[in-house]
Short mmCIF file of C-alpha atoms in Angstrom, two decimals:
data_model
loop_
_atom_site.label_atom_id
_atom_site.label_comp_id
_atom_site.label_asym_id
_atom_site.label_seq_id
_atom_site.Cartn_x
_atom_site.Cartn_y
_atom_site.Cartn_z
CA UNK K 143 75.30 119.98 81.77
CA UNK K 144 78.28 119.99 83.98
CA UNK K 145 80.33 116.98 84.15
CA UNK K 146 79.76 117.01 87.89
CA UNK K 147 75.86 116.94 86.65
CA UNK K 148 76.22 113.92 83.97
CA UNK K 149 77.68 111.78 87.06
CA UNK K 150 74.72 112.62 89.36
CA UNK K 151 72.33 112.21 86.35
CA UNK K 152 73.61 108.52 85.82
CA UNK K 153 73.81 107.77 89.62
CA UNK K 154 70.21 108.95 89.97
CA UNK K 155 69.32 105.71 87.61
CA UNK K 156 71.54 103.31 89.64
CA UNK K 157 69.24 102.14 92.52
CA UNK K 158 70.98 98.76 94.62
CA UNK K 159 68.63 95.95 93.83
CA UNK K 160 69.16 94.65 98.00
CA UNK K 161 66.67 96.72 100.27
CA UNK K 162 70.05 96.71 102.33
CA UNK K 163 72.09 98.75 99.83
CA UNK K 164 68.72 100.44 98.98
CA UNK K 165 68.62 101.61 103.05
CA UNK K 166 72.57 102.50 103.32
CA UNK K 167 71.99 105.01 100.51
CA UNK K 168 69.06 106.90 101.91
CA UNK K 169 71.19 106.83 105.39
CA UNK K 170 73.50 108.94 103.57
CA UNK K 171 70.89 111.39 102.63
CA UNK K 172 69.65 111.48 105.63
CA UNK K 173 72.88 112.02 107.94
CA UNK K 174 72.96 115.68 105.37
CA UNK K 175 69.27 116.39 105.04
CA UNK K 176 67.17 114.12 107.56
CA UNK K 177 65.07 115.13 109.98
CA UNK K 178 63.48 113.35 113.23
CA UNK K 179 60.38 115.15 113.90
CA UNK K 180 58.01 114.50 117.37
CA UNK K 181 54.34 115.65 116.99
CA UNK K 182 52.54 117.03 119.55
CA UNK K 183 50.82 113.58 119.63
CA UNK K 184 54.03 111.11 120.20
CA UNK K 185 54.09 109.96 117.03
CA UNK K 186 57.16 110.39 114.56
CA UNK K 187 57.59 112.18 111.25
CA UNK K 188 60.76 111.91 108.82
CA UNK K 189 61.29 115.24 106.98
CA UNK K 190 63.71 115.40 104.06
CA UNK K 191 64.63 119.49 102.88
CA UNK K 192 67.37 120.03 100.16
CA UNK K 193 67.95 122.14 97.21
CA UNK K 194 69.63 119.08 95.19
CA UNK K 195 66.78 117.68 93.01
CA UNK K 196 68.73 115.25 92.18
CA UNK K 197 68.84 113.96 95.91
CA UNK K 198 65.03 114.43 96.48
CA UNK K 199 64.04 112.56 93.12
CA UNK K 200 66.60 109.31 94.80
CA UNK K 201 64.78 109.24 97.73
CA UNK K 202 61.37 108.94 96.71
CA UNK K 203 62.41 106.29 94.57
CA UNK K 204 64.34 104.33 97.28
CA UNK K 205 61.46 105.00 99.82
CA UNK K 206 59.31 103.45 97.64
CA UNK K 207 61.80 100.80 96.80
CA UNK K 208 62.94 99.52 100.27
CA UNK K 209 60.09 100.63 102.73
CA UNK K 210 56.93 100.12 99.95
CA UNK K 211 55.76 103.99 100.91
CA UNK K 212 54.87 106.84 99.22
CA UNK K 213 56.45 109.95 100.97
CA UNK K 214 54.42 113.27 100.21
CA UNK K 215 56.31 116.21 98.46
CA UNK K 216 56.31 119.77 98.29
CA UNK K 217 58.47 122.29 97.11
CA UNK K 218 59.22 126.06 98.48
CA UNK K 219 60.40 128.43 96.12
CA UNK K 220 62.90 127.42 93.38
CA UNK K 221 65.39 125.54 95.14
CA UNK K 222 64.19 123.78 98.60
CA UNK K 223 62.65 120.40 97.99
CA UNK K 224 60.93 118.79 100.46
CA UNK K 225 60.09 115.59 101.02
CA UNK K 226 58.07 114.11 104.17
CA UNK K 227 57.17 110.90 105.68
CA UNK K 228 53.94 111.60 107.47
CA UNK K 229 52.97 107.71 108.79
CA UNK K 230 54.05 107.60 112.42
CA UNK K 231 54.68 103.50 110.95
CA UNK K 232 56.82 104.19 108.24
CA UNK K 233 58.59 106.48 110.13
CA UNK K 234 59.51 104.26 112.85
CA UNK K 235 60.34 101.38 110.26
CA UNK K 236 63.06 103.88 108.57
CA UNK K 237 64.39 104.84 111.95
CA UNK K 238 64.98 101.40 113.03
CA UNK K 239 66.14 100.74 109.96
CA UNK K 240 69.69 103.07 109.58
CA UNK K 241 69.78 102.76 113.63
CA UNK K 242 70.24 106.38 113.76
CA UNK K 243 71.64 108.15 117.27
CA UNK K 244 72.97 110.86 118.99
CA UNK K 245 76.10 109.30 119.40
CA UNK K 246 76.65 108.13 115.63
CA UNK K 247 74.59 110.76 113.41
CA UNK K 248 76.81 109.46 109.76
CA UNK K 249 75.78 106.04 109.56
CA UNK K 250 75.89 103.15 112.08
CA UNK K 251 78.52 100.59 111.56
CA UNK K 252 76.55 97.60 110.59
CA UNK K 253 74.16 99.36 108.45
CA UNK K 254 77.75 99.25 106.18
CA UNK K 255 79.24 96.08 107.17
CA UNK K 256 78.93 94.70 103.91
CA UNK K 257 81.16 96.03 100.53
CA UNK K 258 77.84 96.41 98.57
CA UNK K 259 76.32 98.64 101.35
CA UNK K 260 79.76 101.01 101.35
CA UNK K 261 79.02 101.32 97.67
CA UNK K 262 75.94 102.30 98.45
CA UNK K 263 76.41 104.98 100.80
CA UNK K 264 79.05 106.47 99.32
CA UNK K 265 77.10 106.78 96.24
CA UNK K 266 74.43 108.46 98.30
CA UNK K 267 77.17 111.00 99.92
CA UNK K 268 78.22 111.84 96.66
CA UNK K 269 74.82 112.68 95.61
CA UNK K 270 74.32 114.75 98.69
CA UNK K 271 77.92 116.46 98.86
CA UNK K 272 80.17 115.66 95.85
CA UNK K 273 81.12 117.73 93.18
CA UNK K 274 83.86 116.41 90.48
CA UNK K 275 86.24 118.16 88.25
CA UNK K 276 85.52 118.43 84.42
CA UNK K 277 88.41 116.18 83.74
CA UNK K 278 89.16 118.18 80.88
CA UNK K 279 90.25 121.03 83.25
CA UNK K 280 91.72 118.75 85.61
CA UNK K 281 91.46 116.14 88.62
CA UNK K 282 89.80 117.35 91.83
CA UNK K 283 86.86 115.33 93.39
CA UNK K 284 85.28 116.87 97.06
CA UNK K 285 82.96 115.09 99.19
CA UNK K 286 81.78 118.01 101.34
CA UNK K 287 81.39 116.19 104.68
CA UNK K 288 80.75 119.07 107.43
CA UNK K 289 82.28 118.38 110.72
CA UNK K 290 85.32 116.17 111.35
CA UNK K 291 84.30 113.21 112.87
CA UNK K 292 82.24 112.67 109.56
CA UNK K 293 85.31 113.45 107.11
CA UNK K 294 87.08 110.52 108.71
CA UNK K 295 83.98 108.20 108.90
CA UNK K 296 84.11 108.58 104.96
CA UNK K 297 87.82 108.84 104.67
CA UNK K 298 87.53 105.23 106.34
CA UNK K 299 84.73 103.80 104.50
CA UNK K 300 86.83 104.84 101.26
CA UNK K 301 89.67 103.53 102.39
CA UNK K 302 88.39 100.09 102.55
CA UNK K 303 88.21 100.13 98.56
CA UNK K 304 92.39 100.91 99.05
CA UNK K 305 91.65 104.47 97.79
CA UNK K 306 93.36 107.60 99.11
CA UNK K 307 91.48 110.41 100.04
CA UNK K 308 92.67 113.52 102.04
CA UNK K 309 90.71 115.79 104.27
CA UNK K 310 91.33 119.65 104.49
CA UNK K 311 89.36 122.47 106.48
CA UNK K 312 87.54 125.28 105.16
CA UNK K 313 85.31 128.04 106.48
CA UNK K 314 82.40 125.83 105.75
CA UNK K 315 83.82 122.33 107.39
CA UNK K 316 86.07 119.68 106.39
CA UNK K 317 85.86 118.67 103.30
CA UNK K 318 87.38 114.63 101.85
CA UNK K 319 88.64 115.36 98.37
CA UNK K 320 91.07 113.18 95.61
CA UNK K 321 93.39 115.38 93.35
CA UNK K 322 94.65 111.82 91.58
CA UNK K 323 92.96 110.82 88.32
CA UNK K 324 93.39 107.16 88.78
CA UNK K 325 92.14 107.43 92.02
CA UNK K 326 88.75 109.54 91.12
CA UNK K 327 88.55 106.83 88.50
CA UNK K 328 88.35 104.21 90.94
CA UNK K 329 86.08 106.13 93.11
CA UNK K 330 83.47 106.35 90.37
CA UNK K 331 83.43 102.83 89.73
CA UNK K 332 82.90 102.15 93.17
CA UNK K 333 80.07 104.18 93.47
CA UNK K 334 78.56 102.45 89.96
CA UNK K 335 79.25 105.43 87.56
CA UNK K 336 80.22 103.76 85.04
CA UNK K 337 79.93 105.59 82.04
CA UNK K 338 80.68 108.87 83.83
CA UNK K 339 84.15 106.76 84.05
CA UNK K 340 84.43 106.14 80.42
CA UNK K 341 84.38 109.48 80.09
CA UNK K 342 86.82 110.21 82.65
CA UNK K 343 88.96 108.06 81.42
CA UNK K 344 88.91 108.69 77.62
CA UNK K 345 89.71 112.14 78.68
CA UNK K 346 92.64 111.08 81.13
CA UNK K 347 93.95 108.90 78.45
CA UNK K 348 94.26 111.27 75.48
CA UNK K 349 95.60 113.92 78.05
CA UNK K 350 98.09 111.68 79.11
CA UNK K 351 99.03 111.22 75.52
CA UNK K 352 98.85 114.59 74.68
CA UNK K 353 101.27 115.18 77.60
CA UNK K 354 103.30 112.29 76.27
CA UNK K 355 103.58 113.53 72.86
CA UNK K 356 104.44 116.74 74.01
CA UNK K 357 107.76 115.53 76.63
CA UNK K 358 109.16 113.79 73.33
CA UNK K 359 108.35 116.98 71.21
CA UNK K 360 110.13 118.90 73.85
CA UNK K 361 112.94 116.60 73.81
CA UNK K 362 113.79 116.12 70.64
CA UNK K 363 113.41 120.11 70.51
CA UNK K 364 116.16 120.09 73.00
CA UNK K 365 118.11 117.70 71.21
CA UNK K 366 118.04 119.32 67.85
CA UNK K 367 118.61 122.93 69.72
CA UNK K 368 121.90 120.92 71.50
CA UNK K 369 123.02 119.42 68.25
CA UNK K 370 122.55 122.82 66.19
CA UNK K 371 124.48 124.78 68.87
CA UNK K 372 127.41 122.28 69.24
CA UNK K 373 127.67 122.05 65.09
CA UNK K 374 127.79 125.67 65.36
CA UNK K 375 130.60 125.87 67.94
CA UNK K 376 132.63 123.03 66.03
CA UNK K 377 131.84 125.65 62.50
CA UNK K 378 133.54 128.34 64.75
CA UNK K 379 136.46 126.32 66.17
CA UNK K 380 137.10 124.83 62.98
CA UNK K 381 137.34 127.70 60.56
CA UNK K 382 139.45 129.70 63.98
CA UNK K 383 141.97 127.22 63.28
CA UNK K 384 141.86 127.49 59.81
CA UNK K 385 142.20 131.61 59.45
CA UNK K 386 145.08 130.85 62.43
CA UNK K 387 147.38 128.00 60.93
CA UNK K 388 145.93 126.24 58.44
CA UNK K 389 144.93 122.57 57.97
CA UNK K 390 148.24 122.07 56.84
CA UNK K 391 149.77 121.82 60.63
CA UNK K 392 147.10 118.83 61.80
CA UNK K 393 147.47 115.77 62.25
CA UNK K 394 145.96 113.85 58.92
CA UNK K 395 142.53 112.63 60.60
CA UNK K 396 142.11 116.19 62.20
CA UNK K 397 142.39 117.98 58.99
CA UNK K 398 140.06 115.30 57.29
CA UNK K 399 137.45 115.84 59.84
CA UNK K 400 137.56 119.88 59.35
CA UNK K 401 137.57 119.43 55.69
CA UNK K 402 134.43 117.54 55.76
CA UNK K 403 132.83 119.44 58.63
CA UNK K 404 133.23 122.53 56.84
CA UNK K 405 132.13 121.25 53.63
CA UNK K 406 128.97 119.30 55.50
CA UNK K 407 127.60 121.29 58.59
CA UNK K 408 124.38 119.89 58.32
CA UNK K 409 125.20 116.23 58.08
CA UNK K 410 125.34 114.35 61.87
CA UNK K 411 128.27 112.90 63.04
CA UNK K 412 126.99 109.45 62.26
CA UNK K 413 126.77 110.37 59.01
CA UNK K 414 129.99 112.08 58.59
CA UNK K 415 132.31 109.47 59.98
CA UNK K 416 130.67 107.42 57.35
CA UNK K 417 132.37 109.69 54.65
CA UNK K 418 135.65 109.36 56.02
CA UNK K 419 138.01 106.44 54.59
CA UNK K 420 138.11 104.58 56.49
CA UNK K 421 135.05 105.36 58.39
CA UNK K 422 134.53 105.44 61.49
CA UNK K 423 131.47 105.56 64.19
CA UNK K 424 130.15 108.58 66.12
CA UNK K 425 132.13 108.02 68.72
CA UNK K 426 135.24 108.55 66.90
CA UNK K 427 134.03 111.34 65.16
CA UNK K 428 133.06 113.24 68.43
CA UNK K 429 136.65 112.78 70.15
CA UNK K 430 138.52 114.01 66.79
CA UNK K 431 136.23 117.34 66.84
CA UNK K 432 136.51 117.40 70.44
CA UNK K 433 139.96 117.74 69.51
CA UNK K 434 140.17 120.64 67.22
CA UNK K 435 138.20 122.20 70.13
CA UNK K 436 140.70 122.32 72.24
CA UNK K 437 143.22 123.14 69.65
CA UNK K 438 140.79 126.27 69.08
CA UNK K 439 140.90 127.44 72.49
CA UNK K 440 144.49 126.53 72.94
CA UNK K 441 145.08 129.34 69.77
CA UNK K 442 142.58 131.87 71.41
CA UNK K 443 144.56 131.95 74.76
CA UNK K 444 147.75 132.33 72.65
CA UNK K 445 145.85 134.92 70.66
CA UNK K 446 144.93 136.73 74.18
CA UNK K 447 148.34 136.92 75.42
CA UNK K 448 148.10 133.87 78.22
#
């Protein structure tokens, strides 16, 4: 199963114990696959249709839950699941119920007024629309929301939990989707999956180690690389000097430094200044080599004719 699966798996076993909650999630269903349906005899039928059987096993489980009704099911081929409410009653209860219009066809304000309810729903959208990321492969959550006005509804409703979510247009709609892994986190605890985010998270940690381990590696790579090239260069410069004039015409703390350089060329400078007498720190041992640099070059330009 796909991670995207195990997350809709758990959330199928997380019903809100408040009829409210219970309500704002099958709202969300419905603003995707609800229908209004007038019979020929004025009353009212609810009609669910959607290949998610994920989605259709939730709401026959929160119909019963919240509105104490047994919706009738049927399914048409391999992939459209239907599910109906055929009481003109319980029909009218449910309508009433997520105060569904024309005018606001997501969700009506007050059916989310409270935190628990925007949990709720936006558990239920992710159900209907959501796909997530194997976080293994990376960090990409999409709530598929269809036309604008209803990507910023839920780019609002997620924003109240201080999460950032961005909305983009494709050939199929507009689409509210996180690319941030600490911010798909939080999204998953908000909509109570909560060992779908232990996951997550175990994987985001040991990545971020991984990644960790990997910038020192890199690093100290670098460093070595940088220390191996410069020991070289000083090898170069110092035997130059040496073929040229001799140690003979230094100074007596340059031609102690070659000596040992060329004797130790693995050693680091910390550790050569230590075999000096007196010693001396890094420091000192970088400006003296520093020095037969120059030297070095000043006896190549000579050597050039400049």
């Amino acid at each position: 199963m796909s991670f995207a699966g195990e997350v809709k798996q758990e959330l199928l076993d997380h019903t809100g114990r408040t009829r409210h909650c219970q309500i704002a999630e099958l709202a969300a269903f419905f603003s995707y696959f609800g229908q209004v349906v007038l019979e020929e005899d004025g009353n009212y039928i609810l009609k669910f249709l959607t290949e998610n059987l994920t989605v259709w096993k939730k709401c026959y489980m929160l119909f019963k839950k919240a509105f104490h009704t047994v919706p009738d099911l049927s399914i048409r081929g391999h992939h459209q699941f239907l599910l109906y409410i055929l009481d003109d009653e319980d029909a009218m209860a449910f309508i009433k119920a997520i105060q569904v219009s024309d005018e606001d066809p997501l969700v009506a304000e007050p059916l989310v007024s409270r935190t628990c309810c925007k949990r709720a729903f936006l558990r239920g959208i992710f159900l209907a629309c959501g796909s997530i990321t194997d976080p293994n492969r990376g960090y990409h959550l999409e709530l598929a929301a269809g036309d604008r006005d209803c990507a910023i509804r839920i780019q609002e409703i997620i924003g109240v939990f201080e999460l950032e979510a961005k909305i983009i247009e494709r050939k199929s709609g507009y689409v509210v989707y996180m690319k941030e892994g600490a911010a798909i986190a939080d999204f998953l605890n908000v909509i109570g999956a909560h060992s779908a985010l232990m996951n997550f998270e175990n994987v985001r940690i040991l990545k971020e180690m991984r990644n960790s381990i990997n910038r020192q590696v890199n690093c100290e790579t670098a460093n070595i690389k940088k220390t191996v090239s410069a020991a070289a260069r000083q090898m170069e410069d110092i035997q130059y000097i040496h073929d040229r004039i001799g140690f003979g015409n230094l100074s007596e703390n340059l031609s102690q430094i070659a000596r040992l350089r060329l004797e130790n060329p693995e050693v680091t400078l910390k550790e050569l200044g230590e075999m000096l007498e007196p010693p001396i720190g890094k420091s000192g041992v970088n400006h003296r080599l520093r020095k037969l640099s120059e030297i070095a070059e000043e006896l190549r330009k000579k050597n050039q004719g400049f």
